[in-house]
Amino acid sequence: MKYYILFGPPGAGKGTQAKLISKEFNLLHVSTGELLRKEIAEGTELGIMAQQIISEGHLVPDDIVVGMIEHIFSTAEGVNGFLLDGFPRTINQAKMLDKMLKEDEHAKVDKVISLIISDATIFERIGKRAEVEGREDDAASAIIKNRIDTYHTQTEPLIEYYKEQGKYYPIEGERSIEEVFESACALIKE
Ligand code: AMP
């Protein structure tokens, strides 16, 4: 099984690219954000707890998202591997992922493909997404600011973590969907 991570700030285009890439390489697209939104829509206990946190632009506790990922890994069938979108988001999550892969399958993260965009573009894209998709956590600028701050303080340190392991591959995210997709495909084929 292959394990790829699609990395980047909110609004970088991870979801759009993940859908295209997973189809191209028969990978299972796993978005922790989408899984959490599903829990919220279904009104589960987990969903009720996550809703408040997400609507403030903060991160859901590591144990919860790691538990969701573990479940998906253990039940998936008929795929070449996984494309993780929005996970891991903290160093602790990355360490838990490494441990899980090593213990369960003697596997490891293969590549981290990172979409690079500026904070100004993040604001612009998230604002548009709020209009189109009606995502509550995209709507208010104070919440968007929280999500960008959370990204810089908690998620960005992962760049060094994966660079040290020689797994970090940045690509320019401020291009057309097709151009970004082509760069990502080239990295996976390498
Ligand atoms: P996303 O759709 O990836 O932008 O995720 C939406 C929201 O879900 C985030 O702002 C977080 O509140 C929560 N979330 C998604 N993935 C994670 C994760 N790996 N760790 C913690 N919280 C997460």
mmCIF file with all atom_site columns, C-alpha atoms and ligand atoms in Angstrom:
data_model
loop_
_atom_site.group_PDB
_atom_site.id
_atom_site.type_symbol
_atom_site.label_atom_id
_atom_site.label_alt_id
_atom_site.label_comp_id
_atom_site.label_asym_id
_atom_site.label_entity_id
_atom_site.label_seq_id
_atom_site.pdbx_PDB_ins_code
_atom_site.Cartn_x
_atom_site.Cartn_y
_atom_site.Cartn_z
_atom_site.occupancy
_atom_site.B_iso_or_equiv
_atom_site.pdbx_formal_charge
_atom_site.auth_seq_id
_atom_site.auth_comp_id
_atom_site.auth_asym_id
_atom_site.auth_atom_id
_atom_site.pdbx_PDB_model_num
ATOM   1   C CA  . MET A 1 1   ? 0.000   0.000  0.000   1.00 0.00 ? 1   MET A CA  1
ATOM   2   C CA  . LYS A 1 2   ? 1.137   3.495  -0.853  1.00 0.00 ? 2   LYS A CA  1
ATOM   3   C CA  . TYR A 1 3   ? 0.605   6.406  1.528   1.00 0.00 ? 3   TYR A CA  1
ATOM   4   C CA  . TYR A 1 4   ? 0.646   9.920  0.104   1.00 0.00 ? 4   TYR A CA  1
ATOM   5   C CA  . ILE A 1 5   ? -0.099  13.115 1.956   1.00 0.00 ? 5   ILE A CA  1
ATOM   6   C CA  . LEU A 1 6   ? -1.510  16.165 0.213   1.00 0.00 ? 6   LEU A CA  1
ATOM   7   C CA  . PHE A 1 7   ? -0.346  19.035 2.358   1.00 0.00 ? 7   PHE A CA  1
ATOM   8   C CA  . GLY A 1 8   ? -1.079  22.767 2.416   1.00 0.00 ? 8   GLY A CA  1
ATOM   9   C CA  . PRO A 1 9   ? -3.007  25.568 4.107   1.00 0.00 ? 9   PRO A CA  1
ATOM   10  C CA  . PRO A 1 10  ? -6.809  25.834 3.969   1.00 0.00 ? 10  PRO A CA  1
ATOM   11  C CA  . GLY A 1 11  ? -7.847  26.967 0.494   1.00 0.00 ? 11  GLY A CA  1
ATOM   12  C CA  . ALA A 1 12  ? -4.735  25.584 -1.230  1.00 0.00 ? 12  ALA A CA  1
ATOM   13  C CA  . GLY A 1 13  ? -6.863  23.313 -3.411  1.00 0.00 ? 13  GLY A CA  1
ATOM   14  C CA  . LYS A 1 14  ? -6.154  20.053 -1.571  1.00 0.00 ? 14  LYS A CA  1
ATOM   15  C CA  . GLY A 1 15  ? -9.710  18.746 -1.939  1.00 0.00 ? 15  GLY A CA  1
ATOM   16  C CA  . THR A 1 16  ? -9.914  19.483 -5.673  1.00 0.00 ? 16  THR A CA  1
ATOM   17  C CA  . GLN A 1 17  ? -6.501  17.963 -6.381  1.00 0.00 ? 17  GLN A CA  1
ATOM   18  C CA  . ALA A 1 18  ? -7.083  14.974 -4.107  1.00 0.00 ? 18  ALA A CA  1
ATOM   19  C CA  . LYS A 1 19  ? -10.207 14.006 -6.060  1.00 0.00 ? 19  LYS A CA  1
ATOM   20  C CA  . LEU A 1 20  ? -8.315  14.104 -9.376  1.00 0.00 ? 20  LEU A CA  1
ATOM   21  C CA  . ILE A 1 21  ? -5.147  12.397 -8.125  1.00 0.00 ? 21  ILE A CA  1
ATOM   22  C CA  . SER A 1 22  ? -6.936  9.609  -6.261  1.00 0.00 ? 22  SER A CA  1
ATOM   23  C CA  . LYS A 1 23  ? -8.917  8.742  -9.398  1.00 0.00 ? 23  LYS A CA  1
ATOM   24  C CA  . GLU A 1 24  ? -5.806  8.763  -11.600 1.00 0.00 ? 24  GLU A CA  1
ATOM   25  C CA  . PHE A 1 25  ? -3.839  6.367  -9.358  1.00 0.00 ? 25  PHE A CA  1
ATOM   26  C CA  . ASN A 1 26  ? -6.658  4.321  -7.745  1.00 0.00 ? 26  ASN A CA  1
ATOM   27  C CA  . LEU A 1 27  ? -5.961  5.720  -4.296  1.00 0.00 ? 27  LEU A CA  1
ATOM   28  C CA  . LEU A 1 28  ? -8.569  6.160  -1.598  1.00 0.00 ? 28  LEU A CA  1
ATOM   29  C CA  . HIS A 1 29  ? -9.070  9.871  -0.945  1.00 0.00 ? 29  HIS A CA  1
ATOM   30  C CA  . VAL A 1 30  ? -9.304  10.360 2.814   1.00 0.00 ? 30  VAL A CA  1
ATOM   31  C CA  . SER A 1 31  ? -10.306 13.848 3.959   1.00 0.00 ? 31  SER A CA  1
ATOM   32  C CA  . THR A 1 32  ? -10.592 14.186 7.729   1.00 0.00 ? 32  THR A CA  1
ATOM   33  C CA  . GLY A 1 33  ? -12.479 17.472 7.197   1.00 0.00 ? 33  GLY A CA  1
ATOM   34  C CA  . GLU A 1 34  ? -15.082 15.709 5.029   1.00 0.00 ? 34  GLU A CA  1
ATOM   35  C CA  . LEU A 1 35  ? -15.363 12.822 7.498   1.00 0.00 ? 35  LEU A CA  1
ATOM   36  C CA  . LEU A 1 36  ? -15.961 15.302 10.315  1.00 0.00 ? 36  LEU A CA  1
ATOM   37  C CA  . ARG A 1 37  ? -18.558 17.237 8.298   1.00 0.00 ? 37  ARG A CA  1
ATOM   38  C CA  . LYS A 1 38  ? -20.353 13.919 7.699   1.00 0.00 ? 38  LYS A CA  1
ATOM   39  C CA  . GLU A 1 39  ? -20.418 13.230 11.453  1.00 0.00 ? 39  GLU A CA  1
ATOM   40  C CA  . ILE A 1 40  ? -21.849 16.728 11.985  1.00 0.00 ? 40  ILE A CA  1
ATOM   41  C CA  . ALA A 1 41  ? -24.531 16.226 9.317   1.00 0.00 ? 41  ALA A CA  1
ATOM   42  C CA  . GLU A 1 42  ? -25.531 12.912 10.901  1.00 0.00 ? 42  GLU A CA  1
ATOM   43  C CA  . GLY A 1 43  ? -25.687 14.512 14.344  1.00 0.00 ? 43  GLY A CA  1
ATOM   44  C CA  . THR A 1 44  ? -23.461 11.890 15.989  1.00 0.00 ? 44  THR A CA  1
ATOM   45  C CA  . GLU A 1 45  ? -21.911 12.477 19.408  1.00 0.00 ? 45  GLU A CA  1
ATOM   46  C CA  . LEU A 1 46  ? -18.553 13.026 17.731  1.00 0.00 ? 46  LEU A CA  1
ATOM   47  C CA  . GLY A 1 47  ? -20.162 15.418 15.255  1.00 0.00 ? 47  GLY A CA  1
ATOM   48  C CA  . ILE A 1 48  ? -21.753 17.505 17.981  1.00 0.00 ? 48  ILE A CA  1
ATOM   49  C CA  . MET A 1 49  ? -18.400 17.809 19.759  1.00 0.00 ? 49  MET A CA  1
ATOM   50  C CA  . ALA A 1 50  ? -16.510 18.605 16.534  1.00 0.00 ? 50  ALA A CA  1
ATOM   51  C CA  . GLN A 1 51  ? -18.971 21.205 15.299  1.00 0.00 ? 51  GLN A CA  1
ATOM   52  C CA  . GLN A 1 52  ? -18.129 23.788 17.940  1.00 0.00 ? 52  GLN A CA  1
ATOM   53  C CA  . ILE A 1 53  ? -14.375 23.360 17.448  1.00 0.00 ? 53  ILE A CA  1
ATOM   54  C CA  . ILE A 1 54  ? -14.567 23.507 13.652  1.00 0.00 ? 54  ILE A CA  1
ATOM   55  C CA  . SER A 1 55  ? -16.856 26.530 13.641  1.00 0.00 ? 55  SER A CA  1
ATOM   56  C CA  . GLU A 1 56  ? -14.244 28.421 15.671  1.00 0.00 ? 56  GLU A CA  1
ATOM   57  C CA  . GLY A 1 57  ? -11.454 27.483 13.264  1.00 0.00 ? 57  GLY A CA  1
ATOM   58  C CA  . HIS A 1 58  ? -9.573  25.324 15.769  1.00 0.00 ? 58  HIS A CA  1
ATOM   59  C CA  . LEU A 1 59  ? -8.348  21.724 15.493  1.00 0.00 ? 59  LEU A CA  1
ATOM   60  C CA  . VAL A 1 60  ? -10.259 18.669 16.651  1.00 0.00 ? 60  VAL A CA  1
ATOM   61  C CA  . PRO A 1 61  ? -8.276  16.573 19.209  1.00 0.00 ? 61  PRO A CA  1
ATOM   62  C CA  . ASP A 1 62  ? -5.573  14.339 17.705  1.00 0.00 ? 62  ASP A CA  1
ATOM   63  C CA  . ASP A 1 63  ? -7.001  11.081 19.123  1.00 0.00 ? 63  ASP A CA  1
ATOM   64  C CA  . ILE A 1 64  ? -10.294 11.619 17.328  1.00 0.00 ? 64  ILE A CA  1
ATOM   65  C CA  . VAL A 1 65  ? -8.881  12.160 13.844  1.00 0.00 ? 65  VAL A CA  1
ATOM   66  C CA  . VAL A 1 66  ? -6.275  9.423  14.268  1.00 0.00 ? 66  VAL A CA  1
ATOM   67  C CA  . GLY A 1 67  ? -9.067  7.029  15.283  1.00 0.00 ? 67  GLY A CA  1
ATOM   68  C CA  . MET A 1 68  ? -10.998 7.894  12.114  1.00 0.00 ? 68  MET A CA  1
ATOM   69  C CA  . ILE A 1 69  ? -7.916  7.310  9.947   1.00 0.00 ? 69  ILE A CA  1
ATOM   70  C CA  . GLU A 1 70  ? -7.138  3.997  11.642  1.00 0.00 ? 70  GLU A CA  1
ATOM   71  C CA  . HIS A 1 71  ? -10.672 2.799  10.944  1.00 0.00 ? 71  HIS A CA  1
ATOM   72  C CA  . ILE A 1 72  ? -10.419 3.736  7.240   1.00 0.00 ? 72  ILE A CA  1
ATOM   73  C CA  . PHE A 1 73  ? -7.032  2.030  6.826   1.00 0.00 ? 73  PHE A CA  1
ATOM   74  C CA  . SER A 1 74  ? -8.315  -1.173 8.354   1.00 0.00 ? 74  SER A CA  1
ATOM   75  C CA  . THR A 1 75  ? -11.507 -1.374 6.266   1.00 0.00 ? 75  THR A CA  1
ATOM   76  C CA  . ALA A 1 76  ? -10.394 -0.177 2.796   1.00 0.00 ? 76  ALA A CA  1
ATOM   77  C CA  . GLU A 1 77  ? -10.275 -2.716 -0.027  1.00 0.00 ? 77  GLU A CA  1
ATOM   78  C CA  . GLY A 1 78  ? -9.332  -2.739 -3.700  1.00 0.00 ? 78  GLY A CA  1
ATOM   79  C CA  . VAL A 1 79  ? -7.118  0.349  -3.735  1.00 0.00 ? 79  VAL A CA  1
ATOM   80  C CA  . ASN A 1 80  ? -3.397  0.881  -4.410  1.00 0.00 ? 80  ASN A CA  1
ATOM   81  C CA  . GLY A 1 81  ? -3.071  3.088  -1.393  1.00 0.00 ? 81  GLY A CA  1
ATOM   82  C CA  . PHE A 1 82  ? -4.293  6.247  0.294   1.00 0.00 ? 82  PHE A CA  1
ATOM   83  C CA  . LEU A 1 83  ? -4.199  9.948  -0.378  1.00 0.00 ? 83  LEU A CA  1
ATOM   84  C CA  . LEU A 1 84  ? -4.505  11.822 2.887   1.00 0.00 ? 84  LEU A CA  1
ATOM   85  C CA  . ASP A 1 85  ? -6.048  15.289 2.605   1.00 0.00 ? 85  ASP A CA  1
ATOM   86  C CA  . GLY A 1 86  ? -5.982  17.494 5.706   1.00 0.00 ? 86  GLY A CA  1
ATOM   87  C CA  . PHE A 1 87  ? -4.236  14.872 7.833   1.00 0.00 ? 87  PHE A CA  1
ATOM   88  C CA  . PRO A 1 88  ? -1.846  14.967 9.623   1.00 0.00 ? 88  PRO A CA  1
ATOM   89  C CA  . ARG A 1 89  ? -2.218  18.537 10.860  1.00 0.00 ? 89  ARG A CA  1
ATOM   90  C CA  . THR A 1 90  ? 0.022   18.407 13.949  1.00 0.00 ? 90  THR A CA  1
ATOM   91  C CA  . ILE A 1 91  ? 3.418   16.851 14.709  1.00 0.00 ? 91  ILE A CA  1
ATOM   92  C CA  . ASN A 1 92  ? 1.689   14.568 17.196  1.00 0.00 ? 92  ASN A CA  1
ATOM   93  C CA  . GLN A 1 93  ? -0.697  13.306 14.486  1.00 0.00 ? 93  GLN A CA  1
ATOM   94  C CA  . ALA A 1 94  ? 2.272   12.690 12.148  1.00 0.00 ? 94  ALA A CA  1
ATOM   95  C CA  . LYS A 1 95  ? 4.052   10.673 14.831  1.00 0.00 ? 95  LYS A CA  1
ATOM   96  C CA  . MET A 1 96  ? 0.900   8.676  15.578  1.00 0.00 ? 96  MET A CA  1
ATOM   97  C CA  . LEU A 1 97  ? 0.499   7.994  11.847  1.00 0.00 ? 97  LEU A CA  1
ATOM   98  C CA  . ASP A 1 98  ? 4.107   6.773  11.538  1.00 0.00 ? 98  ASP A CA  1
ATOM   99  C CA  . LYS A 1 99  ? 3.640   4.500  14.531  1.00 0.00 ? 99  LYS A CA  1
ATOM   100 C CA  . MET A 1 100 ? 0.344   3.124  13.222  1.00 0.00 ? 100 MET A CA  1
ATOM   101 C CA  . LEU A 1 101 ? 1.800   2.326  9.778   1.00 0.00 ? 101 LEU A CA  1
ATOM   102 C CA  . LYS A 1 102 ? 4.903   0.741  11.233  1.00 0.00 ? 102 LYS A CA  1
ATOM   103 C CA  . GLU A 1 103 ? 3.029   -1.440 13.716  1.00 0.00 ? 103 GLU A CA  1
ATOM   104 C CA  . ASP A 1 104 ? 0.155   -2.498 11.477  1.00 0.00 ? 104 ASP A CA  1
ATOM   105 C CA  . GLU A 1 105 ? 1.790   -3.014 8.110   1.00 0.00 ? 105 GLU A CA  1
ATOM   106 C CA  . HIS A 1 106 ? 5.498   -2.237 8.323   1.00 0.00 ? 106 HIS A CA  1
ATOM   107 C CA  . ALA A 1 107 ? 4.605   0.627  5.984   1.00 0.00 ? 107 ALA A CA  1
ATOM   108 C CA  . LYS A 1 108 ? 5.548   4.300  5.871   1.00 0.00 ? 108 LYS A CA  1
ATOM   109 C CA  . VAL A 1 109 ? 4.507   7.616  4.358   1.00 0.00 ? 109 VAL A CA  1
ATOM   110 C CA  . ASP A 1 110 ? 5.797   7.612  0.769   1.00 0.00 ? 110 ASP A CA  1
ATOM   111 C CA  . LYS A 1 111 ? 5.615   11.277 -0.235  1.00 0.00 ? 111 LYS A CA  1
ATOM   112 C CA  . VAL A 1 112 ? 4.253   14.559 1.047   1.00 0.00 ? 112 VAL A CA  1
ATOM   113 C CA  . ILE A 1 113 ? 3.046   16.766 -1.807  1.00 0.00 ? 113 ILE A CA  1
ATOM   114 C CA  . SER A 1 114 ? 2.734   20.314 -0.577  1.00 0.00 ? 114 SER A CA  1
ATOM   115 C CA  . LEU A 1 115 ? 0.659   22.999 -2.315  1.00 0.00 ? 115 LEU A CA  1
ATOM   116 C CA  . ILE A 1 116 ? 2.237   26.403 -1.796  1.00 0.00 ? 116 ILE A CA  1
ATOM   117 C CA  . ILE A 1 117 ? -0.009  29.494 -1.731  1.00 0.00 ? 117 ILE A CA  1
ATOM   118 C CA  . SER A 1 118 ? 0.226   32.891 -0.017  1.00 0.00 ? 118 SER A CA  1
ATOM   119 C CA  . ASP A 1 119 ? -1.921  34.027 2.941   1.00 0.00 ? 119 ASP A CA  1
ATOM   120 C CA  . ALA A 1 120 ? -3.576  36.621 0.673   1.00 0.00 ? 120 ALA A CA  1
ATOM   121 C CA  . THR A 1 121 ? -4.676  33.885 -1.732  1.00 0.00 ? 121 THR A CA  1
ATOM   122 C CA  . ILE A 1 122 ? -5.934  31.769 1.189   1.00 0.00 ? 122 ILE A CA  1
ATOM   123 C CA  . PHE A 1 123 ? -8.253  34.613 2.256   1.00 0.00 ? 123 PHE A CA  1
ATOM   124 C CA  . GLU A 1 124 ? -9.483  35.187 -1.268  1.00 0.00 ? 124 GLU A CA  1
ATOM   125 C CA  . ARG A 1 125 ? -10.167 31.498 -2.029  1.00 0.00 ? 125 ARG A CA  1
ATOM   126 C CA  . ILE A 1 126 ? -11.813 30.715 1.311   1.00 0.00 ? 126 ILE A CA  1
ATOM   127 C CA  . GLY A 1 127 ? -14.091 33.741 0.944   1.00 0.00 ? 127 GLY A CA  1
ATOM   128 C CA  . LYS A 1 128 ? -15.236 32.444 -2.455  1.00 0.00 ? 128 LYS A CA  1
ATOM   129 C CA  . ARG A 1 129 ? -15.724 28.913 -1.106  1.00 0.00 ? 129 ARG A CA  1
ATOM   130 C CA  . ALA A 1 130 ? -17.972 30.280 1.657   1.00 0.00 ? 130 ALA A CA  1
ATOM   131 C CA  . GLU A 1 131 ? -20.255 31.734 -1.031  1.00 0.00 ? 131 GLU A CA  1
ATOM   132 C CA  . VAL A 1 132 ? -20.258 28.627 -3.223  1.00 0.00 ? 132 VAL A CA  1
ATOM   133 C CA  . GLU A 1 133 ? -20.351 25.786 -0.657  1.00 0.00 ? 133 GLU A CA  1
ATOM   134 C CA  . GLY A 1 134 ? -21.857 27.621 2.308   1.00 0.00 ? 134 GLY A CA  1
ATOM   135 C CA  . ARG A 1 135 ? -19.256 26.249 4.690   1.00 0.00 ? 135 ARG A CA  1
ATOM   136 C CA  . GLU A 1 136 ? -19.843 27.857 8.072   1.00 0.00 ? 136 GLU A CA  1
ATOM   137 C CA  . ASP A 1 137 ? -16.136 27.802 8.993   1.00 0.00 ? 137 ASP A CA  1
ATOM   138 C CA  . ASP A 1 138 ? -15.298 29.701 5.778   1.00 0.00 ? 138 ASP A CA  1
ATOM   139 C CA  . ALA A 1 139 ? -17.704 32.550 6.357   1.00 0.00 ? 139 ALA A CA  1
ATOM   140 C CA  . ALA A 1 140 ? -16.313 35.011 8.915   1.00 0.00 ? 140 ALA A CA  1
ATOM   141 C CA  . SER A 1 141 ? -12.924 36.658 8.559   1.00 0.00 ? 141 SER A CA  1
ATOM   142 C CA  . ALA A 1 142 ? -12.121 36.137 12.270  1.00 0.00 ? 142 ALA A CA  1
ATOM   143 C CA  . ILE A 1 143 ? -12.574 32.392 11.814  1.00 0.00 ? 143 ILE A CA  1
ATOM   144 C CA  . ILE A 1 144 ? -10.532 32.340 8.615   1.00 0.00 ? 144 ILE A CA  1
ATOM   145 C CA  . LYS A 1 145 ? -7.783  34.180 10.506  1.00 0.00 ? 145 LYS A CA  1
ATOM   146 C CA  . ASN A 1 146 ? -7.929  31.533 13.259  1.00 0.00 ? 146 ASN A CA  1
ATOM   147 C CA  . ARG A 1 147 ? -7.566  28.773 10.688  1.00 0.00 ? 147 ARG A CA  1
ATOM   148 C CA  . ILE A 1 148 ? -4.590  30.479 9.052   1.00 0.00 ? 148 ILE A CA  1
ATOM   149 C CA  . ASP A 1 149 ? -2.968  31.069 12.475  1.00 0.00 ? 149 ASP A CA  1
ATOM   150 C CA  . THR A 1 150 ? -3.629  27.446 13.436  1.00 0.00 ? 150 THR A CA  1
ATOM   151 C CA  . TYR A 1 151 ? -2.023  26.347 10.174  1.00 0.00 ? 151 TYR A CA  1
ATOM   152 C CA  . HIS A 1 152 ? 1.107   28.430 10.782  1.00 0.00 ? 152 HIS A CA  1
ATOM   153 C CA  . THR A 1 153 ? 1.574   27.443 14.420  1.00 0.00 ? 153 THR A CA  1
ATOM   154 C CA  . GLN A 1 154 ? 0.463   23.803 14.496  1.00 0.00 ? 154 GLN A CA  1
ATOM   155 C CA  . THR A 1 155 ? 0.602   22.429 10.959  1.00 0.00 ? 155 THR A CA  1
ATOM   156 C CA  . GLU A 1 156 ? 3.521   24.231 9.297   1.00 0.00 ? 156 GLU A CA  1
ATOM   157 C CA  . PRO A 1 157 ? 6.104   22.570 11.610  1.00 0.00 ? 157 PRO A CA  1
ATOM   158 C CA  . LEU A 1 158 ? 5.298   19.361 9.718   1.00 0.00 ? 158 LEU A CA  1
ATOM   159 C CA  . ILE A 1 159 ? 7.263   20.757 6.771   1.00 0.00 ? 159 ILE A CA  1
ATOM   160 C CA  . GLU A 1 160 ? 10.533  20.378 8.706   1.00 0.00 ? 160 GLU A CA  1
ATOM   161 C CA  . TYR A 1 161 ? 9.418   17.000 10.051  1.00 0.00 ? 161 TYR A CA  1
ATOM   162 C CA  . TYR A 1 162 ? 8.972   15.584 6.533   1.00 0.00 ? 162 TYR A CA  1
ATOM   163 C CA  . LYS A 1 163 ? 11.931  17.483 5.036   1.00 0.00 ? 163 LYS A CA  1
ATOM   164 C CA  . GLU A 1 164 ? 14.195  15.758 7.539   1.00 0.00 ? 164 GLU A CA  1
ATOM   165 C CA  . GLN A 1 165 ? 12.867  12.422 6.281   1.00 0.00 ? 165 GLN A CA  1
ATOM   166 C CA  . GLY A 1 166 ? 13.428  13.425 2.618   1.00 0.00 ? 166 GLY A CA  1
ATOM   167 C CA  . LYS A 1 167 ? 9.716   13.110 1.854   1.00 0.00 ? 167 LYS A CA  1
ATOM   168 C CA  . TYR A 1 168 ? 8.715   16.736 1.321   1.00 0.00 ? 168 TYR A CA  1
ATOM   169 C CA  . TYR A 1 169 ? 7.860   17.851 -2.251  1.00 0.00 ? 169 TYR A CA  1
ATOM   170 C CA  . PRO A 1 170 ? 6.596   21.448 -2.604  1.00 0.00 ? 170 PRO A CA  1
ATOM   171 C CA  . ILE A 1 171 ? 4.706   22.512 -5.720  1.00 0.00 ? 171 ILE A CA  1
ATOM   172 C CA  . GLU A 1 172 ? 3.442   25.950 -6.725  1.00 0.00 ? 172 GLU A CA  1
ATOM   173 C CA  . GLY A 1 173 ? -0.280  26.016 -5.916  1.00 0.00 ? 173 GLY A CA  1
ATOM   174 C CA  . GLU A 1 174 ? -1.182  29.340 -7.502  1.00 0.00 ? 174 GLU A CA  1
ATOM   175 C CA  . ARG A 1 175 ? -1.560  27.930 -11.008 1.00 0.00 ? 175 ARG A CA  1
ATOM   176 C CA  . SER A 1 176 ? -4.454  26.374 -12.905 1.00 0.00 ? 176 SER A CA  1
ATOM   177 C CA  . ILE A 1 177 ? -6.018  23.168 -11.571 1.00 0.00 ? 177 ILE A CA  1
ATOM   178 C CA  . GLU A 1 178 ? -4.602  21.293 -14.607 1.00 0.00 ? 178 GLU A CA  1
ATOM   179 C CA  . GLU A 1 179 ? -1.050  22.568 -14.094 1.00 0.00 ? 179 GLU A CA  1
ATOM   180 C CA  . VAL A 1 180 ? -1.015  21.699 -10.393 1.00 0.00 ? 180 VAL A CA  1
ATOM   181 C CA  . PHE A 1 181 ? -2.496  18.275 -11.175 1.00 0.00 ? 181 PHE A CA  1
ATOM   182 C CA  . GLU A 1 182 ? 0.237   17.604 -13.755 1.00 0.00 ? 182 GLU A CA  1
ATOM   183 C CA  . SER A 1 183 ? 2.995   18.471 -11.268 1.00 0.00 ? 183 SER A CA  1
ATOM   184 C CA  . ALA A 1 184 ? 1.432   16.248 -8.603  1.00 0.00 ? 184 ALA A CA  1
ATOM   185 C CA  . CYS A 1 185 ? 1.074   13.325 -11.042 1.00 0.00 ? 185 CYS A CA  1
ATOM   186 C CA  . ALA A 1 186 ? 4.715   13.671 -12.083 1.00 0.00 ? 186 ALA A CA  1
ATOM   187 C CA  . LEU A 1 187 ? 5.777   13.404 -8.431  1.00 0.00 ? 187 LEU A CA  1
ATOM   188 C CA  . ILE A 1 188 ? 3.722   10.286 -7.835  1.00 0.00 ? 188 ILE A CA  1
ATOM   189 C CA  . LYS A 1 189 ? 5.029   8.623  -11.022 1.00 0.00 ? 189 LYS A CA  1
ATOM   190 C CA  . GLU A 1 190 ? 8.675   9.391  -10.172 1.00 0.00 ? 190 GLU A CA  1
HETATM 191 P P1  . AMP B 2 .   ? -10.710 20.819 6.103   1.00 0.00 ? 1   AMP B P1  1
HETATM 192 O O1  . AMP B 2 .   ? -11.906 20.408 5.343   1.00 0.00 ? 1   AMP B O1  1
HETATM 193 O O2  . AMP B 2 .   ? -9.545  19.867 5.908   1.00 0.00 ? 1   AMP B O2  1
HETATM 194 O O3  . AMP B 2 .   ? -10.315 22.253 5.882   1.00 0.00 ? 1   AMP B O3  1
HETATM 195 O O4  . AMP B 2 .   ? -11.082 20.673 7.658   1.00 0.00 ? 1   AMP B O4  1
HETATM 196 C C1  . AMP B 2 .   ? -12.118 21.459 8.251   1.00 0.00 ? 1   AMP B C1  1
HETATM 197 C C2  . AMP B 2 .   ? -11.929 21.507 9.752   1.00 0.00 ? 1   AMP B C2  1
HETATM 198 O O5  . AMP B 2 .   ? -11.993 20.178 10.305  1.00 0.00 ? 1   AMP B O5  1
HETATM 199 C C3  . AMP B 2 .   ? -10.573 22.038 10.214  1.00 0.00 ? 1   AMP B C3  1
HETATM 200 O O6  . AMP B 2 .   ? -10.530 23.462 10.257  1.00 0.00 ? 1   AMP B O6  1
HETATM 201 C C4  . AMP B 2 .   ? -10.459 21.405 11.596  1.00 0.00 ? 1   AMP B C4  1
HETATM 202 O O7  . AMP B 2 .   ? -11.269 22.086 12.536  1.00 0.00 ? 1   AMP B O7  1
HETATM 203 C C5  . AMP B 2 .   ? -11.072 20.027 11.378  1.00 0.00 ? 1   AMP B C5  1
HETATM 204 N N1  . AMP B 2 .   ? -10.029 19.049 10.959  1.00 0.00 ? 1   AMP B N1  1
HETATM 205 C C6  . AMP B 2 .   ? -9.891  18.476 9.748   1.00 0.00 ? 1   AMP B C6  1
HETATM 206 N N2  . AMP B 2 .   ? -8.826  17.659 9.718   1.00 0.00 ? 1   AMP B N2  1
HETATM 207 C C7  . AMP B 2 .   ? -8.263  17.715 10.955  1.00 0.00 ? 1   AMP B C7  1
HETATM 208 C C8  . AMP B 2 .   ? -7.115  17.137 11.549  1.00 0.00 ? 1   AMP B C8  1
HETATM 209 N N3  . AMP B 2 .   ? -6.308  16.316 10.871  1.00 0.00 ? 1   AMP B N3  1
HETATM 210 N N4  . AMP B 2 .   ? -6.855  17.439 12.848  1.00 0.00 ? 1   AMP B N4  1
HETATM 211 C C9  . AMP B 2 .   ? -7.654  18.260 13.555  1.00 0.00 ? 1   AMP B C9  1
HETATM 212 N N5  . AMP B 2 .   ? -8.733  18.874 13.049  1.00 0.00 ? 1   AMP B N5  1
HETATM 213 C C10 . AMP B 2 .   ? -9.051  18.607 11.761  1.00 0.00 ? 1   AMP B C10 1
#
